[in-house]
Amino acid sequence: MSRSKTTDKNPIPSVWARERRRADQPALSREAIVREAIAMLDADGIEALSMRKLGARLNAGATSLYRHVATKDELMELAVDEVAAEIHVPPADSPDWRAAVTEAAGSFRATALRHPWLTLVLGQAGLAYLGPNYMTFSERLAALFTAAGFPEPSRAIDAVFSYVIGMSTTEAAWLTTVARAGETESEFVARLLPTARQVSAGYDHLAAAEATTAAQAADPARLRDDKFAYGLDVVLDGLALRLPK
Amino acid sequence: MSRSKTTDKNPIPSVWARERRRADQPALSREAIVREAIAMLDADGIEALSMRKLGARLNAGATSLYRHVATKDELMELAVDEVAAEIHVPPADSPDWRAAVTEAAGSFRATALRHPWLTLVLGQAGLAYLGPNYMTFSERLAALFTAAGFPEPSRAIDAVFSYVIGMSTTEAAWLTTVARAGETESEFVARLLPTARQVSAGYDHLAAAEATTAAQAADPARLRDDKFAYGLDVVLDGLALRLPK
DNA sequence: TCTGGTCTGCGTACAGTGTGCGCATCGAAG
DNA sequence: CTTCGATGCGCACACTGTACGCAGACCAGA
């Protein structure tokens, strides 16, 4: 009974009191919905996206979205495939396969960090997406590794990108935590450091490892870049051993 | 008004009609709550766990749980740390560091596949957990890699376990999808195969890769084991190059 | 010009969710 | 016996995804 929070609902419907349909707004479309959803996900994180809020941002009711998108999960799949287009994979005839793979891996990581919800959705739904952009991403990778001469390109791809996904997931989670605290990464690290030191006090090796890390904590982003590059080089070295000479 | 779905709510409260408190049930406790939560997560997946259902399984109301656990997120952290105890890391004085690391990696993967929600929560909250079991897991890893002679053990650990986490995340997501379909892995693969073939028809390299995979699709679990082992060997080979001789 | 039919948006409603609050009950301590 | 802190619980609130059916917009054909 007290639930009518909306504007005054005319008791007698009248044509004259009826508002004209907005003609200026370009109308709802799947593309616009996905685009706006990505914007909200980037800005406020994955749990801030609700169909009602998304509808409000498009001057629409929540349930109107369902004319263009079957379900929220489907919307997330569309969003994932949309950002998959941002990942750049060099062409198969690149002269230096290591440089090319490094480029592709870095591009994946950059995309995952620009859209920190990406890895979450991937972890939830797996890579059974089959969206067009994800398909061409995979196809290009396969072309690249085949041209590089790997006898089992899919195994090599899985090795490299499992590493890339694992590292990106961890980094994305970290960045999300930092962002939620509303601080820069350095500030957050500085504030976290005493606690971390205290907690790791009882553990010899952790304390040692943490001391060396803390020394370089002035530029955490740089540290992450280096860490990623180091691990990637490790994987690529291991793969190089499997290239037929 | 029509909301009283519960048992008959006596209009006149009477001492005689009041039920005695159950003395046989061992009462709520943080340990019991976490244990039951893990059981529900394992059985029905992450989105099937709600505080109300969890309470019901413990013969308790939903809000009773909040006497022992501050929030649902905190409960998930406790669950994660609980299963972290299942990961086995060989002692630092193991004679063969590769075998020891392979054992630790395999144990992590097995745990992640036994509890497919683990990687999801890790991806959401990052490794800033600092729970006791997770700490000793990290400590033992650090000890192992230090004893193996790595000059920068934490970088080596990050390289290996980014790979392990990435692969486990993907596998866990896949297994969750399979489980939700209510089929065995082989059945699911068989049913998926025509679609996959059709979708990858327009992509040369994907089609090629898929053909070789499909040939071995009789035993998908074995295939996953091999894939994991292959990538792990790649990473360990790369790391071995960095060991001082 | 009128008539249908299809497409799109929306208001309402339902069955859930996490959790804050205050009361009822308990075992133990004084 | 009284008092007190710990524990469980019913209720309520704000919120979620989405099924359903109605209303207006547009367009094809008569």
Coordinates of C-alpha atoms (C1' of nucleotides) in Angstrom, one line a residue:
Chain A
M1 CA 0.0 0.0 0.0
S2 CA 2.7 2.5 0.9
R3 CA 4.7 1.1 -1.9
S4 CA 3.7 3.6 -4.5
K5 CA 6.9 5.5 -4.5
T6 CA 6.6 6.6 -8.1
T7 CA 5.2 9.9 -9.3
D8 CA 1.4 10.5 -9.2
K9 CA -0.3 7.7 -11.0
N10 CA -3.3 9.4 -12.6
P11 CA -6.5 7.8 -11.4
I12 CA -8.1 8.7 -14.7
P13 CA -5.9 7.9 -17.7
S14 CA -6.0 10.7 -20.1
V15 CA -4.4 11.1 -23.5
W16 CA -3.7 14.7 -22.8
A17 CA -1.7 14.0 -19.7
R18 CA 0.3 11.4 -21.4
E19 CA 3.9 12.1 -22.1
R20 CA 5.2 11.9 -25.7
R21 CA 7.7 9.2 -26.4
R22 CA 11.2 10.6 -26.3
A23 CA 12.4 10.8 -29.9
D24 CA 15.7 12.4 -29.1
Q25 CA 17.1 9.5 -27.2
P26 CA 18.6 7.1 -29.8
A27 CA 16.6 4.2 -28.4
L28 CA 17.8 1.1 -26.7
S29 CA 20.0 -1.3 -28.5
R30 CA 22.2 -4.3 -27.6
E31 CA 25.3 -2.3 -28.5
A32 CA 24.4 0.6 -26.3
I33 CA 23.5 -1.6 -23.4
V34 CA 26.8 -3.5 -23.6
R35 CA 28.8 -0.3 -24.0
E36 CA 27.1 1.2 -20.9
A37 CA 27.5 -1.9 -18.9
I38 CA 31.2 -2.0 -19.6
A39 CA 31.5 1.6 -18.5
M40 CA 29.7 0.9 -15.2
L41 CA 31.8 -2.2 -14.7
D42 CA 35.0 -0.3 -15.2
A43 CA 34.0 2.5 -13.0
D44 CA 32.4 0.8 -10.0
G45 CA 33.3 -2.9 -10.1
I46 CA 31.4 -6.0 -10.8
E47 CA 29.0 -6.0 -7.9
A48 CA 27.9 -2.4 -8.6
L49 CA 26.3 -3.5 -11.9
S50 CA 22.6 -4.2 -11.5
M51 CA 20.0 -4.2 -14.2
R52 CA 18.1 -1.4 -12.6
K53 CA 21.1 0.9 -12.4
L54 CA 22.1 0.0 -15.9
G55 CA 18.6 0.8 -17.1
A56 CA 18.5 4.1 -15.2
R57 CA 21.7 5.1 -17.0
L58 CA 20.1 4.5 -20.3
N59 CA 16.9 6.4 -19.4
A60 CA 15.1 3.1 -19.4
G61 CA 13.4 0.7 -17.0
A62 CA 15.2 -2.3 -15.8
T63 CA 13.1 -4.8 -17.6
S64 CA 13.3 -3.0 -20.9
L65 CA 16.8 -4.3 -21.2
Y66 CA 15.5 -7.8 -21.5
R67 CA 14.2 -7.1 -24.9
H68 CA 17.7 -7.0 -26.1
V69 CA 19.5 -9.3 -23.8
A70 CA 18.2 -12.6 -22.6
T71 CA 19.7 -12.6 -19.1
K72 CA 22.3 -10.8 -17.1
D73 CA 24.8 -13.6 -17.6
E74 CA 24.4 -13.3 -21.3
L75 CA 25.0 -9.6 -21.0
M76 CA 28.3 -10.4 -19.2
E77 CA 29.3 -12.7 -22.0
L78 CA 28.7 -10.0 -24.5
A79 CA 30.7 -7.6 -22.4
V80 CA 33.6 -10.1 -22.2
D81 CA 33.6 -10.6 -25.9
E82 CA 33.5 -6.8 -26.5
V83 CA 36.6 -6.1 -24.5
A84 CA 38.3 -9.2 -26.0
A85 CA 38.5 -7.1 -29.1
E86 CA 41.0 -4.9 -27.4
I87 CA 43.6 -7.6 -27.2
H88 CA 46.2 -7.2 -29.8
V89 CA 47.9 -10.3 -31.3
P90 CA 50.7 -9.6 -33.9
P91 CA 50.4 -11.3 -37.3
A92 CA 51.7 -14.8 -37.8
D93 CA 54.5 -13.7 -40.1
S94 CA 56.2 -11.7 -37.4
P95 CA 59.9 -12.1 -37.6
D96 CA 60.5 -12.6 -33.9
W97 CA 58.1 -15.0 -32.3
R98 CA 59.2 -14.2 -28.8
A99 CA 58.6 -10.5 -29.3
A100 CA 55.3 -11.2 -30.8
V101 CA 54.1 -13.5 -28.0
T102 CA 55.4 -11.0 -25.5
E103 CA 53.3 -8.4 -27.2
A104 CA 50.2 -10.5 -27.2
A105 CA 50.7 -11.5 -23.5
G106 CA 51.2 -7.9 -22.5
S107 CA 48.1 -6.8 -24.4
F108 CA 46.0 -9.4 -22.6
R109 CA 47.4 -8.3 -19.3
A110 CA 46.8 -4.6 -20.1
T111 CA 43.2 -5.3 -21.1
A112 CA 42.6 -7.4 -18.0
L113 CA 43.9 -4.6 -15.8
R114 CA 41.9 -2.0 -17.6
H115 CA 38.8 -4.1 -17.0
P116 CA 39.4 -5.8 -13.6
W117 CA 36.1 -7.7 -13.8
L118 CA 37.3 -9.6 -16.9
T119 CA 39.2 -12.3 -15.1
L120 CA 36.4 -12.7 -12.6
V121 CA 33.9 -13.5 -15.3
L122 CA 36.3 -15.7 -17.1
G123 CA 36.9 -17.7 -13.9
Q124 CA 33.2 -18.0 -13.5
A125 CA 32.2 -19.1 -17.0
G126 CA 35.3 -20.5 -18.4
L127 CA 36.6 -20.0 -21.9
A128 CA 33.6 -21.8 -23.4
Y129 CA 32.5 -18.4 -24.7
L130 CA 32.9 -18.8 -28.4
G131 CA 32.2 -15.1 -29.0
P132 CA 33.5 -13.8 -32.3
N133 CA 36.2 -11.6 -30.9
Y134 CA 37.4 -14.2 -28.6
M135 CA 37.5 -16.7 -31.5
T136 CA 39.6 -14.4 -33.7
F137 CA 41.9 -13.8 -30.7
S138 CA 42.4 -17.6 -30.3
E139 CA 42.8 -18.0 -34.1
R140 CA 45.5 -15.4 -34.3
L141 CA 47.3 -17.0 -31.4
A142 CA 47.1 -20.4 -33.0
A143 CA 48.4 -18.9 -36.3
L144 CA 51.3 -17.2 -34.4
F145 CA 52.4 -20.3 -32.5
T146 CA 52.1 -22.5 -35.6
A147 CA 54.2 -20.2 -37.6
A148 CA 56.7 -20.1 -34.9
G149 CA 57.2 -23.8 -35.5
F150 CA 55.7 -25.4 -32.4
P151 CA 54.6 -29.0 -33.1
E152 CA 51.8 -28.7 -30.6
P153 CA 50.7 -25.1 -30.7
S154 CA 47.7 -25.5 -28.5
R155 CA 49.8 -26.9 -25.6
A156 CA 52.2 -24.0 -25.9
I157 CA 49.4 -21.5 -26.0
D158 CA 47.8 -23.0 -22.9
A159 CA 51.1 -22.9 -21.1
V160 CA 51.8 -19.2 -21.8
F161 CA 48.2 -18.0 -21.3
S162 CA 47.6 -20.0 -18.1
Y163 CA 50.5 -18.1 -16.7
V164 CA 49.2 -14.8 -18.1
I165 CA 45.7 -15.4 -16.9
G166 CA 46.9 -16.4 -13.4
M167 CA 49.1 -13.4 -13.0
S168 CA 46.5 -11.0 -14.4
T169 CA 43.8 -12.4 -12.1
T170 CA 46.0 -11.8 -9.1
E171 CA 46.9 -8.4 -10.2
A172 CA 43.4 -7.4 -11.0
A173 CA 42.2 -8.6 -7.6
W174 CA 44.9 -6.6 -6.0
L175 CA 44.1 -3.4 -8.0
T176 CA 40.4 -3.8 -7.2
T177 CA 41.2 -3.9 -3.5
V178 CA 43.4 -0.9 -3.8
A179 CA 40.8 1.0 -5.7
R180 CA 38.1 0.2 -3.1
A181 CA 40.3 1.7 -0.5
G182 CA 40.3 4.9 -2.5
E183 CA 44.1 5.3 -2.3
T184 CA 46.9 5.2 -4.7
E185 CA 48.8 1.9 -4.9
S186 CA 51.8 3.4 -3.0
E187 CA 49.7 4.8 -0.2
F188 CA 47.9 1.5 0.2
V189 CA 51.2 -0.4 0.3
A190 CA 52.6 2.0 2.9
R191 CA 49.5 1.6 5.0
L192 CA 49.6 -2.2 4.7
L193 CA 53.3 -2.7 5.3
P194 CA 53.3 -2.6 9.2
T195 CA 50.5 -5.2 9.3
A196 CA 52.2 -7.4 6.8
R197 CA 55.4 -7.2 8.7
Q198 CA 53.7 -8.1 11.9
V199 CA 51.8 -11.0 10.4
S200 CA 54.9 -12.5 8.7
A201 CA 57.0 -12.1 11.8
G202 CA 56.7 -15.7 12.8
Y203 CA 57.7 -17.0 9.4
D204 CA 61.4 -16.9 8.6
H205 CA 61.4 -17.1 4.8
L206 CA 58.3 -14.9 4.4
A207 CA 59.9 -12.2 6.5
A208 CA 63.1 -12.4 4.4
A209 CA 61.2 -12.2 1.1
E210 CA 59.1 -9.3 2.4
A211 CA 62.1 -7.3 3.4
T212 CA 63.5 -7.3 -0.1
T213 CA 60.1 -6.5 -1.5
A214 CA 59.5 -3.7 0.9
A215 CA 62.8 -2.1 -0.1
Q216 CA 61.4 -1.5 -3.6
A217 CA 57.9 -0.6 -2.6
A218 CA 58.2 3.0 -3.8
D219 CA 57.0 2.1 -7.2
P220 CA 54.6 -0.8 -7.0
A221 CA 53.4 -0.6 -10.5
R222 CA 56.9 -0.9 -11.8
L223 CA 57.4 -3.9 -9.5
R224 CA 54.4 -5.6 -11.0
D225 CA 55.6 -5.0 -14.5
D226 CA 58.9 -6.5 -13.8
K227 CA 57.4 -9.5 -12.0
F228 CA 55.1 -10.1 -15.0
A229 CA 58.0 -9.8 -17.5
Y230 CA 60.2 -12.1 -15.4
G231 CA 57.6 -14.9 -15.3
L232 CA 56.8 -14.5 -18.9
D233 CA 60.4 -14.9 -19.8
V234 CA 60.6 -18.0 -17.8
V235 CA 57.7 -19.6 -19.6
L236 CA 59.1 -18.5 -23.0
D237 CA 62.5 -19.9 -22.2
G238 CA 60.9 -23.2 -21.3
L239 CA 59.0 -23.2 -24.6
A240 CA 62.0 -22.3 -26.6
L241 CA 63.6 -25.6 -25.5
R242 CA 60.7 -27.4 -27.2
L243 CA 61.1 -25.7 -30.6
P244 CA 62.6 -28.1 -33.2
K245 CA 66.0 -26.9 -34.1
Chain B
M1 CA 0.0 -9.5 6.3
S2 CA 0.1 -12.8 4.3
R3 CA 3.7 -13.0 5.1
S4 CA 3.5 -15.2 8.1
K5 CA 4.7 -18.4 6.4
T6 CA 6.1 -19.8 9.6
T7 CA 4.4 -22.2 11.9
D8 CA 1.5 -21.0 13.9
K9 CA 2.5 -17.9 15.7
N10 CA 0.5 -18.2 18.9
P11 CA -1.6 -15.1 19.4
I12 CA -1.3 -15.5 23.1
P13 CA 2.3 -16.4 24.1
S14 CA 2.2 -19.2 26.6
V15 CA 5.1 -20.7 28.5
W16 CA 3.6 -24.1 28.1
A17 CA 3.5 -23.9 24.3
R18 CA 7.1 -22.9 24.2
E19 CA 9.6 -25.4 22.8
R20 CA 12.5 -26.4 24.9
R21 CA 15.9 -25.4 23.6
R22 CA 17.5 -28.2 21.8
A23 CA 20.3 -29.6 24.1
D24 CA 21.3 -32.4 21.8
Q25 CA 22.6 -30.2 19.0
P26 CA 26.1 -29.2 19.8
A27 CA 25.3 -25.5 19.3
L28 CA 26.6 -23.1 16.7
S29 CA 30.3 -22.5 16.4
R30 CA 32.5 -20.8 13.9
E31 CA 34.1 -24.2 13.1
A32 CA 30.8 -25.9 12.5
I33 CA 29.6 -23.0 10.3
V34 CA 32.7 -23.0 8.2
R35 CA 32.7 -26.7 7.8
E36 CA 29.1 -26.8 6.7
A37 CA 29.6 -23.8 4.3
I38 CA 32.4 -25.7 2.6
A39 CA 30.2 -28.8 2.3
M40 CA 27.5 -26.7 0.6
L41 CA 29.9 -24.9 -1.6
D42 CA 31.4 -28.2 -2.8
A43 CA 28.0 -29.8 -3.4
D44 CA 26.1 -27.0 -5.0
G45 CA 28.5 -24.3 -6.1
I46 CA 29.2 -20.8 -5.0
E47 CA 25.9 -19.2 -5.9
A48 CA 23.9 -21.8 -4.1
L49 CA 25.3 -20.7 -0.7
S50 CA 23.1 -18.3 1.1
M51 CA 23.1 -17.4 4.8
R52 CA 19.5 -18.6 5.1
K53 CA 20.2 -22.0 3.6
L54 CA 23.4 -22.4 5.6
G55 CA 21.5 -21.6 8.7
A56 CA 18.8 -24.1 7.9
R57 CA 21.4 -26.8 7.5
L58 CA 22.6 -26.1 11.0
N59 CA 19.1 -26.0 12.5
A60 CA 19.5 -22.3 13.0
G61 CA 18.1 -19.0 11.7
A62 CA 20.1 -17.1 9.2
T63 CA 21.0 -14.2 11.4
S64 CA 22.2 -16.5 14.2
L65 CA 25.3 -17.1 12.1
Y66 CA 26.3 -13.5 12.5
R67 CA 27.1 -14.1 16.2
H68 CA 30.1 -16.1 15.0
V69 CA 31.0 -14.5 11.7
A70 CA 31.0 -10.8 10.9
T71 CA 29.8 -11.0 7.3
K72 CA 29.4 -13.4 4.4
D73 CA 32.7 -12.3 2.9
E74 CA 34.5 -13.0 6.1
L75 CA 32.9 -16.5 6.1
M76 CA 34.3 -17.0 2.6
E77 CA 37.8 -16.0 3.7
L78 CA 37.6 -18.5 6.5
A79 CA 36.4 -21.2 4.1
V80 CA 39.3 -20.4 1.8
D81 CA 41.9 -20.6 4.6
E82 CA 40.3 -23.8 5.7
V83 CA 40.8 -25.6 2.4
A84 CA 44.3 -24.1 2.1
A85 CA 45.3 -26.6 4.8
E86 CA 44.7 -29.4 2.3
I87 CA 47.6 -28.2 0.0
H88 CA 50.7 -30.3 0.6
V89 CA 54.1 -28.7 0.2
P90 CA 57.1 -31.1 0.6
P91 CA 59.8 -30.1 3.2
A92 CA 62.6 -27.8 2.2
D93 CA 65.2 -30.5 2.4
S94 CA 63.7 -32.6 -0.3
P95 CA 66.5 -34.1 -2.5
D96 CA 64.8 -33.2 -5.8
W97 CA 63.5 -29.7 -6.0
R98 CA 61.6 -30.3 -9.3
A99 CA 59.8 -33.3 -7.9
A100 CA 59.0 -31.3 -4.7
V101 CA 57.6 -28.3 -6.7
T102 CA 55.7 -30.7 -9.0
E103 CA 54.1 -32.2 -5.9
A104 CA 53.1 -28.9 -4.4
A105 CA 51.7 -27.6 -7.7
G106 CA 49.7 -30.8 -8.2
S107 CA 48.4 -30.6 -4.7
F108 CA 47.3 -27.1 -5.3
R109 CA 45.5 -28.1 -8.5
A110 CA 43.9 -31.1 -6.8
T111 CA 42.6 -28.9 -4.0
A112 CA 41.3 -26.3 -6.5
L113 CA 39.4 -28.9 -8.5
R114 CA 38.0 -30.5 -5.3
H115 CA 36.7 -27.1 -4.3
P116 CA 35.9 -25.4 -7.6
W117 CA 34.8 -22.2 -5.8
L118 CA 38.3 -21.7 -4.4
T119 CA 39.7 -19.9 -7.5
L120 CA 36.6 -17.8 -7.8
V121 CA 37.1 -16.4 -4.3
L122 CA 40.8 -16.0 -4.8
G123 CA 40.2 -14.0 -8.0
Q124 CA 37.7 -11.8 -6.1
A125 CA 39.6 -11.0 -3.0
G126 CA 43.2 -11.5 -4.1
L127 CA 45.8 -13.2 -2.0
A128 CA 45.7 -10.6 0.7
Y129 CA 44.2 -13.1 2.9
L130 CA 46.9 -13.7 5.5
G131 CA 45.0 -16.6 7.1
P132 CA 47.2 -18.9 9.1
N133 CA 47.0 -21.9 6.7
Y134 CA 47.7 -19.8 3.7
M135 CA 50.6 -18.3 5.5
T136 CA 52.2 -21.6 6.3
F137 CA 51.6 -22.7 2.7
S138 CA 53.5 -19.6 1.5
E139 CA 56.2 -20.1 4.1
R140 CA 56.8 -23.6 3.0
L141 CA 57.0 -22.7 -0.6
A142 CA 59.5 -20.0 0.2
A143 CA 61.6 -22.4 2.2
L144 CA 61.5 -24.9 -0.7
F145 CA 62.5 -22.5 -3.3
T146 CA 65.2 -20.9 -1.2
A147 CA 66.7 -24.3 -0.4
A148 CA 66.6 -25.1 -4.1
G149 CA 69.0 -22.3 -4.5
F150 CA 67.0 -19.6 -6.3
P151 CA 68.4 -16.2 -5.8
E152 CA 65.0 -14.6 -6.0
P153 CA 62.6 -17.2 -4.6
S154 CA 59.5 -15.1 -4.6
R155 CA 59.8 -14.4 -8.3
A156 CA 60.2 -18.0 -9.0
I157 CA 57.2 -18.8 -6.8
D158 CA 55.1 -16.2 -8.5
A159 CA 56.0 -17.6 -12.0
V160 CA 55.1 -21.2 -11.1
F161 CA 52.0 -20.5 -9.2
S162 CA 50.6 -17.9 -11.6
Y163 CA 50.7 -20.7 -14.1
V164 CA 49.2 -23.1 -11.6
I165 CA 46.4 -20.7 -10.6
G166 CA 45.6 -19.8 -14.2
M167 CA 45.3 -23.4 -15.3
S168 CA 43.4 -24.4 -12.2
T169 CA 41.0 -21.5 -12.6
T170 CA 40.2 -22.5 -16.2
E171 CA 39.8 -26.1 -15.3
A172 CA 37.6 -25.4 -12.3
A173 CA 35.3 -23.2 -14.4
W174 CA 35.1 -26.0 -17.0
L175 CA 34.3 -28.6 -14.4
T176 CA 31.7 -26.4 -12.9
T177 CA 30.0 -26.0 -16.3
V178 CA 30.1 -29.8 -16.9
A179 CA 28.7 -30.4 -13.4
R180 CA 25.8 -28.0 -14.0
A181 CA 24.9 -29.9 -17.1
G182 CA 24.6 -33.0 -15.0
E183 CA 26.7 -35.1 -17.3
T184 CA 30.0 -36.8 -17.2
E185 CA 32.9 -35.0 -18.8
S186 CA 33.0 -37.4 -21.7
E187 CA 29.3 -37.0 -22.4
F188 CA 29.5 -33.3 -22.2
V189 CA 32.4 -33.2 -24.6
A190 CA 30.6 -35.5 -27.0
R191 CA 27.5 -33.3 -27.0
L192 CA 29.6 -30.1 -27.4
L193 CA 31.8 -31.4 -30.2
P194 CA 29.5 -30.7 -33.2
T195 CA 28.8 -27.2 -32.1
A196 CA 32.5 -26.5 -31.5
R197 CA 33.4 -27.9 -34.9
Q198 CA 30.7 -25.8 -36.6
V199 CA 31.8 -22.6 -34.8
S200 CA 35.5 -23.1 -35.6
A201 CA 34.8 -23.9 -39.2
G202 CA 35.7 -20.4 -40.4
Y203 CA 39.1 -20.5 -38.6
D204 CA 41.9 -22.5 -40.2
H205 CA 44.2 -22.9 -37.2
L206 CA 41.5 -23.5 -34.7
A207 CA 39.9 -26.2 -36.8
A208 CA 43.3 -27.9 -37.1
A209 CA 43.9 -27.7 -33.4
E210 CA 40.5 -28.9 -32.6
A211 CA 40.8 -32.0 -34.9
T212 CA 43.8 -33.2 -33.0
T213 CA 42.1 -32.6 -29.7
A214 CA 38.9 -34.3 -30.7
A215 CA 40.8 -37.4 -31.6
Q216 CA 41.9 -37.8 -28.0
A217 CA 38.6 -36.8 -26.5
A218 CA 37.7 -40.2 -25.1
D219 CA 39.4 -39.5 -21.8
P220 CA 39.2 -35.8 -21.1
A221 CA 40.4 -36.0 -17.5
R222 CA 43.6 -37.6 -18.7
L223 CA 44.0 -34.9 -21.4
R224 CA 43.7 -32.2 -18.7
D225 CA 46.3 -34.0 -16.5
D226 CA 48.7 -34.1 -19.4
K227 CA 48.1 -30.5 -20.4
F228 CA 48.8 -29.4 -16.8
A229 CA 52.0 -31.5 -16.5
Y230 CA 53.2 -30.2 -19.9
G231 CA 52.9 -26.5 -18.9
L232 CA 54.3 -27.1 -15.5
D233 CA 57.4 -28.8 -17.1
V234 CA 57.7 -25.8 -19.4
V235 CA 57.8 -23.4 -16.5
L236 CA 60.2 -25.5 -14.4
D237 CA 62.5 -25.8 -17.4
G238 CA 62.6 -22.1 -17.7
L239 CA 63.3 -21.7 -14.0
A240 CA 66.0 -24.3 -14.1
L241 CA 67.9 -22.1 -16.4
R242 CA 68.0 -19.5 -13.7
L243 CA 69.5 -21.7 -11.0
P244 CA 73.1 -20.8 -10.4
K245 CA 75.3 -23.7 -11.5
Chain C
dT1 C1' -7.3 5.9 -44.7
dC2 C1' -8.0 2.2 -42.0
dT3 C1' -6.6 -2.5 -40.1
dG4 C1' -4.0 -5.6 -38.4
dG5 C1' 0.5 -7.4 -36.5
dT6 C1' 4.9 -7.2 -34.7
dC7 C1' 8.4 -4.7 -32.0
dT8 C1' 9.7 -2.2 -28.0
dG9 C1' 9.4 -0.2 -23.4
dC10 C1' 7.5 -0.4 -18.8
dG11 C1' 4.9 -1.1 -14.2
dT12 C1' 4.0 -4.6 -11.2
dA13 C1' 5.1 -8.5 -8.8
dC14 C1' 7.5 -12.5 -6.8
dA15 C1' 10.9 -15.0 -4.7
dG16 C1' 14.9 -14.5 -3.2
dT17 C1' 19.5 -11.9 -1.1
dG18 C1' 22.7 -9.9 3.0
dT19 C1' 22.3 -8.0 7.3
dG20 C1' 20.9 -4.3 11.3
dC21 C1' 18.1 -4.3 15.4
dG22 C1' 15.9 -5.5 19.5
dC23 C1' 13.9 -9.1 22.3
dA24 C1' 13.9 -13.8 24.5
dT25 C1' 16.3 -17.2 26.6
dC26 C1' 20.1 -19.4 28.6
dG27 C1' 24.2 -20.8 31.8
dA28 C1' 27.1 -19.1 35.2
dA29 C1' 28.6 -15.8 38.8
dG30 C1' 27.7 -13.1 42.7
Chain D
dC1 C1' 17.6 -15.5 43.8
dT2 C1' 19.3 -11.9 41.1
dT3 C1' 22.1 -10.2 37.6
dC4 C1' 24.8 -10.3 33.5
dG5 C1' 26.9 -11.4 29.3
dA6 C1' 26.5 -14.6 25.5
dT7 C1' 23.6 -16.6 22.2
dG8 C1' 19.7 -17.5 19.0
dC9 C1' 16.0 -15.6 16.4
dG10 C1' 11.9 -13.0 14.2
dC11 C1' 11.2 -9.0 11.8
dA12 C1' 12.3 -5.5 8.6
dC13 C1' 14.8 -3.0 5.0
dA14 C1' 16.8 -2.2 0.9
dC15 C1' 18.1 -4.5 -2.8
dT16 C1' 18.5 -8.2 -6.5
dG17 C1' 17.2 -10.9 -11.3
dT18 C1' 13.5 -11.5 -14.1
dA19 C1' 8.4 -13.4 -15.6
dC20 C1' 4.3 -11.4 -17.2
dG21 C1' 1.0 -8.7 -19.5
dC22 C1' -0.4 -4.2 -21.1
dA23 C1' 0.3 0.1 -24.0
dG24 C1' 2.0 2.7 -27.5
dA25 C1' 4.9 2.9 -32.1
dC26 C1' 5.7 1.5 -36.4
dC27 C1' 4.8 -0.8 -40.7
dA28 C1' 2.4 -4.0 -44.5
dG29 C1' -1.4 -4.6 -46.9
dA30 C1' -6.3 -3.6 -48.1

